[in-house]
Short mmCIF file of C-alpha atoms in Angstrom, two decimals:
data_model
loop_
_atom_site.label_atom_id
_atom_site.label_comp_id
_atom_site.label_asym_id
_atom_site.label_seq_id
_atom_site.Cartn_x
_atom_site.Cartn_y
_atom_site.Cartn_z
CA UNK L 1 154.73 142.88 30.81
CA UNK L 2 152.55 145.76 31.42
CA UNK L 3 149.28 144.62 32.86
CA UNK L 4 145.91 145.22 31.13
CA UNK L 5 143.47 148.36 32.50
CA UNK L 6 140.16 147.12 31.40
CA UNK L 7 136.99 149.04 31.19
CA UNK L 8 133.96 147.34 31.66
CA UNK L 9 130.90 149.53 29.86
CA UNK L 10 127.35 148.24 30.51
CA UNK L 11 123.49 148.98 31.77
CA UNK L 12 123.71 149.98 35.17
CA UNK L 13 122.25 146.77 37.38
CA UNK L 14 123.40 144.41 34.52
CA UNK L 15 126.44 142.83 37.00
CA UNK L 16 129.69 144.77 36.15
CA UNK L 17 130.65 145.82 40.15
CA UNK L 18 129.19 142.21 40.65
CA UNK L 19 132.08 140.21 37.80
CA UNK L 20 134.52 142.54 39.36
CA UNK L 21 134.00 141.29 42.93
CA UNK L 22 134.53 137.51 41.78
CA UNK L 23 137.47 138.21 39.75
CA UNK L 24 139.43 139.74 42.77
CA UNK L 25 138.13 136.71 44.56
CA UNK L 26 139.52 134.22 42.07
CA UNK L 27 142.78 136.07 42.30
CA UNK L 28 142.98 136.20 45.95
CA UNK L 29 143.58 139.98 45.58
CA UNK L 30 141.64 142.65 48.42
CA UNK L 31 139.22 144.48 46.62
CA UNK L 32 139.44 148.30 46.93
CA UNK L 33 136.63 150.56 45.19
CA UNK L 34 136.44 154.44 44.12
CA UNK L 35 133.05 155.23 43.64
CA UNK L 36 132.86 158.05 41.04
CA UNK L 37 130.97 161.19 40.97
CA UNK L 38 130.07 164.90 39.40
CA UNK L 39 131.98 166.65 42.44
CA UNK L 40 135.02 164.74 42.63
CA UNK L 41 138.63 165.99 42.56
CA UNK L 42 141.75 164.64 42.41
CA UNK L 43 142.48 163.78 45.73
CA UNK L 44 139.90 161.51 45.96
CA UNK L 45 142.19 159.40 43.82
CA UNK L 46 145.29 160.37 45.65
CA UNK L 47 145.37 161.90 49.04
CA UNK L 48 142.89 163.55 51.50
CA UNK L 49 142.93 165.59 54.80
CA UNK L 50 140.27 164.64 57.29
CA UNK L 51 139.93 166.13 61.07
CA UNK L 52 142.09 163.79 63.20
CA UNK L 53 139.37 161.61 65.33
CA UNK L 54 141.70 162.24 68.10
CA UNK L 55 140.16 166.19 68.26
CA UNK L 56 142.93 169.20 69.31
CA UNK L 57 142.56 170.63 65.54
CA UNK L 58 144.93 167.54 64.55
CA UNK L 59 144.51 166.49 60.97
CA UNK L 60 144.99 163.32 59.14
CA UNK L 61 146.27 162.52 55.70
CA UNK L 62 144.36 159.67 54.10
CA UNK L 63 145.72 157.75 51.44
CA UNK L 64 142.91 156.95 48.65
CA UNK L 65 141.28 152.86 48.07
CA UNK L 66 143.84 153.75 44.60
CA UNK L 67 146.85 154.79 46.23
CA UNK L 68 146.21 152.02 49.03
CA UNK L 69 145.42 149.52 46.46
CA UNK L 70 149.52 150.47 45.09
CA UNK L 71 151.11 150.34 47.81
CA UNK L 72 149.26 146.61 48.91
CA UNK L 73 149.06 145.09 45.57
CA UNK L 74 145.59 145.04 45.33
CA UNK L 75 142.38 145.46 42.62
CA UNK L 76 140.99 148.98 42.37
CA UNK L 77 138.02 149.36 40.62
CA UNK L 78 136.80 152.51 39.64
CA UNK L 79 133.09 152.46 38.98
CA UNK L 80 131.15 155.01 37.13
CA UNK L 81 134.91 156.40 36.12
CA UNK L 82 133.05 158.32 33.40
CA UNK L 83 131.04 160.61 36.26
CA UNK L 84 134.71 162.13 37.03
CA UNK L 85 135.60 165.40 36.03
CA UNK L 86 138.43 165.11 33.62
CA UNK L 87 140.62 167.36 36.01
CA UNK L 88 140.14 164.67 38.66
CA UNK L 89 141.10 161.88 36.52
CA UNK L 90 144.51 163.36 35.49
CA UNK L 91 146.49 161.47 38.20
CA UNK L 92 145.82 157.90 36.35
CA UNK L 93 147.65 158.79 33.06
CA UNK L 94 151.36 157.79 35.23
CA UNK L 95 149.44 155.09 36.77
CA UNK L 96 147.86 153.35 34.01
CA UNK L 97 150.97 153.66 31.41
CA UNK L 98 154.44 151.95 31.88
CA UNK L 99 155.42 154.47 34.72
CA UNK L 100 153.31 152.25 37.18
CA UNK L 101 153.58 155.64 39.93
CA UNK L 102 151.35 157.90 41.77
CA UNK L 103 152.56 161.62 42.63
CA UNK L 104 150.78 162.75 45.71
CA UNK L 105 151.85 166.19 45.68
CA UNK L 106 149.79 167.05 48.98
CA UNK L 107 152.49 164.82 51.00
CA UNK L 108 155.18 165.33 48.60
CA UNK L 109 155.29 160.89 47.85
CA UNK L 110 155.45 159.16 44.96
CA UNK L 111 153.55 155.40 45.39
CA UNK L 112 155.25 153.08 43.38
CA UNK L 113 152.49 150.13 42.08
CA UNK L 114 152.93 146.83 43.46
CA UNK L 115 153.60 144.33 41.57
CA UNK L 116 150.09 142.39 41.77
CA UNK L 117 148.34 146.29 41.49
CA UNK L 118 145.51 145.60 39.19
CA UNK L 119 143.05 148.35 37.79
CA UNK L 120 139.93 147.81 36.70
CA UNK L 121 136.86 150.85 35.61
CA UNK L 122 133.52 150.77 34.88
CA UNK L 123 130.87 152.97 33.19
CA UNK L 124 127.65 153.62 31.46
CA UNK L 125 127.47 152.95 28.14
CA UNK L 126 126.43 157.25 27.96
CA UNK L 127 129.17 158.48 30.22
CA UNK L 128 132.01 156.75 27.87
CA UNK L 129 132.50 159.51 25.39
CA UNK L 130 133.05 162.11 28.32
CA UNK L 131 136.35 160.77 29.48
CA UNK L 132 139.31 162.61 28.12
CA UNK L 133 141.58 160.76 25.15
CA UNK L 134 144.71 159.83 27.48
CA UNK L 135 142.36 158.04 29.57
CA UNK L 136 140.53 156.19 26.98
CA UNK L 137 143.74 155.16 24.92
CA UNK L 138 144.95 153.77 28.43
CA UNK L 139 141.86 151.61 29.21
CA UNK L 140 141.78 148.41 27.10
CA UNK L 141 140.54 146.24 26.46
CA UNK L 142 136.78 147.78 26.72
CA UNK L 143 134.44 144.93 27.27
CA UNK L 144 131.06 145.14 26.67
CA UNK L 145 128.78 143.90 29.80
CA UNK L 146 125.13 142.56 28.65
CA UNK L 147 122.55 141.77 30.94
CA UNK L 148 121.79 137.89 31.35
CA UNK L 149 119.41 135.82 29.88
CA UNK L 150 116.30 135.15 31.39
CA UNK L 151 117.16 131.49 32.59
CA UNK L 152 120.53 133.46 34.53
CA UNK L 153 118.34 136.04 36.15
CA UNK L 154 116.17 133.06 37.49
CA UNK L 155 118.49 131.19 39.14
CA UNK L 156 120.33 134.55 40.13
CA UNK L 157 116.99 135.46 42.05
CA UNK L 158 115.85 131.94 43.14
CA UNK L 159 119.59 131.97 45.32
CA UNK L 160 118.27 134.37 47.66
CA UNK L 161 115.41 132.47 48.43
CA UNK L 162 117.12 129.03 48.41
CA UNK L 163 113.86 127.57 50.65
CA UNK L 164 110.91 128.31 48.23
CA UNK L 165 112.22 126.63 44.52
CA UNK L 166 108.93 124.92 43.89
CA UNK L 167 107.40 128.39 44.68
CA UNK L 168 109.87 130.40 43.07
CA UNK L 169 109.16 128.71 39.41
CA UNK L 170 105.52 130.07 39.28
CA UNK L 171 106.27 133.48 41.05
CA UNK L 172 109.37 134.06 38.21
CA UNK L 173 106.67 133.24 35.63
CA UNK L 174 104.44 136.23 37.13
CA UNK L 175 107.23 138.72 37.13
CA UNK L 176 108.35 138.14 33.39
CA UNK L 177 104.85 138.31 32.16
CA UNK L 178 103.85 141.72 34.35
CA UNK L 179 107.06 142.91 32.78
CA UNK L 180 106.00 142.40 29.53
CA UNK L 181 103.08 143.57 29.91
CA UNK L 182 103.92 146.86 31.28
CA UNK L 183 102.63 149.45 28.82
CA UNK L 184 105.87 150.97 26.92
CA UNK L 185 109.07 150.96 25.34
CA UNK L 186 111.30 148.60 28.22
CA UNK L 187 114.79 147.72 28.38
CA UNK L 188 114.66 143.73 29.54
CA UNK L 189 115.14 143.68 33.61
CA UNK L 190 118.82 143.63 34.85
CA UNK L 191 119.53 141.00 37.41
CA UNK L 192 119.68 144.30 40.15
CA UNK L 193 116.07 145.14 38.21
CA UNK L 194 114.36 141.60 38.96
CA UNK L 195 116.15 141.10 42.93
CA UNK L 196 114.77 144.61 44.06
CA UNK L 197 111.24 143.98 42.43
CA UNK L 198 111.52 140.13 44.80
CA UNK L 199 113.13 142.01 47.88
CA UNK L 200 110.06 144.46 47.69
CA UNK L 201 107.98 142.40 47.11
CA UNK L 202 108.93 139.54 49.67
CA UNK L 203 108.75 142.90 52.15
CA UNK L 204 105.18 143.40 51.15
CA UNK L 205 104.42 139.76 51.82
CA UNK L 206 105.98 139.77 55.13
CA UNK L 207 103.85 142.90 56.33
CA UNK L 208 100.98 141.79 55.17
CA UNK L 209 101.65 138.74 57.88
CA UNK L 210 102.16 141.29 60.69
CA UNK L 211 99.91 143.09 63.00
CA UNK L 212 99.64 146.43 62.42
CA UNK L 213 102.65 148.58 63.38
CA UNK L 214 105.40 145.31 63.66
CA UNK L 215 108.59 145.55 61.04
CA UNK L 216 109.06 142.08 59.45
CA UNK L 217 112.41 140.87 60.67
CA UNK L 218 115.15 139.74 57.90
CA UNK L 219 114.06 136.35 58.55
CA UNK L 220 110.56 137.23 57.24
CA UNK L 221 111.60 138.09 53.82
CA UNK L 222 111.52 134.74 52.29
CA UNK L 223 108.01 134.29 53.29
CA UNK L 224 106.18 132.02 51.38
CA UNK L 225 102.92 133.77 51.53
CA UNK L 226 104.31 136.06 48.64
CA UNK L 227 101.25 136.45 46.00
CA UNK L 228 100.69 137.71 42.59
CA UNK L 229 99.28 141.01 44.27
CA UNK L 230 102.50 141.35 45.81
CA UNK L 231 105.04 141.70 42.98
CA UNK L 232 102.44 143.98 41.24
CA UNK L 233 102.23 146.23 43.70
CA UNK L 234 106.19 145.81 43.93
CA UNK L 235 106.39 146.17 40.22
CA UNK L 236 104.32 149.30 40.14
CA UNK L 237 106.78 150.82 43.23
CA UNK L 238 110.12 149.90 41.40
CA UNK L 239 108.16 151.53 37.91
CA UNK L 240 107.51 155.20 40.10
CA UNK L 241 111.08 155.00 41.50
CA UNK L 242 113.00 154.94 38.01
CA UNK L 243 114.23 157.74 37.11
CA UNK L 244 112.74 159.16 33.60
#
């Protein structure tokens, strides 16, 4: 039977690139990814030319992570599929229907899917109602991505500082109140939200243990000097980097 195409729709930072990952895990499937954007065409779904590395005005022809992932019988996941032109995204409506093919018309090839080809998209809950109807009536089912709960944030955050539990419990407890208490209308933190805020402000900690002019190693970032000062300041650096 005709495998499903789903579309996962959610927050970005809220874990859809992250479920994706483990599913192609649990399947034993490589993982191939097309990032999308407002400047994309179709061959960055199908086929590109790059300058041969080997120099002499040679060119290459490069095969996209989609036509790849046919030809291997891999996942691709397309994330932010909704930031692609429309024009770009005409080359999935063979791939994504009973057909199961890829026309590369720059090499004059049709890719066949293999058999264990999965597809898989992703978007912004804003950037669904731009994609064009074939597309949409292809892509199902469309699941709905929330962001955790606080308790799955927590442990998501206290695994990358798997030293400092005891420490981590009252330094969790700082972030969720400063949160709160941010002046506002606030969307509750996605797990991306709540790790950057942590990685800053373990960063902060770190430097504030060096002399003057030495970068904190990787090692120093789960230092266990990390004070309430600290993920305020981080808080209030994550707060002027959102965009409005």
């Amino acid at each position: 039977s005709q495998p499903l195409a789903p579309l996962l729709v959610g927050r970005p930072g809220c874990g859809k690139g992250r479920l994706v990952i483990e599913l192609a895990r649990r399947m034993g499937l490589k993982l191939y990814v097309c990032q999308g954007y407002d400047n994309a065409d179709a061959s960055e779904l199908g086929c590109t030319l790059v300058p041969s590395d080997e120099g002499n005005g040679r060119i290459d022809y490069v095969l996209s992570h989609l036509a790849t992932s046919m030809l291997s019988g891999g996942v691709c996941f397309v994330d932010e599929i909704g930031k692609f032109p429309g024009r770009a995204l005409s080359l999935l409506a063979s791939v994504l229907d009973d057909r199961r093919y890829i026309d590369l018309d720059l090499i004059g090839e049709r890719i066949e899917a293999h058999r264990d080809f999965r597809f898989i998209a992703a978007t912004n809950g804003e950037d669904i109602d731009g994609l064009p109807d074939f597309l949409r009536s292809r892509l199902f089912p469309v699941i709905r991505v929330e962001a955790p709960e606080r308790r799955e944030i927590d442990d998501i955050v206290c695994n990358q500082f798997p030293g400092e539990q005891r420490a981590m419990k009252d330094r969790l407890e700082w972030f969720w109140r400063l949160w709160e208490e941010e002046p506002g209308e606030l969307d509750p933190p996605t797990p991306r939200d709540a790790l950057q805020v942590f990685w800053l402000a373990a960063k902060l900690a770190a430097l504030d243990g060096k002399p003057a002019g030495d970068e904190p190693f990787e090692d120093d970032l789960g230092a266990p000097e990390m004070r309430l000062d600290h993920l305020k300041r981080a808080l209030r650096q994550f707060w002027e980097g959102r965009p409005c």
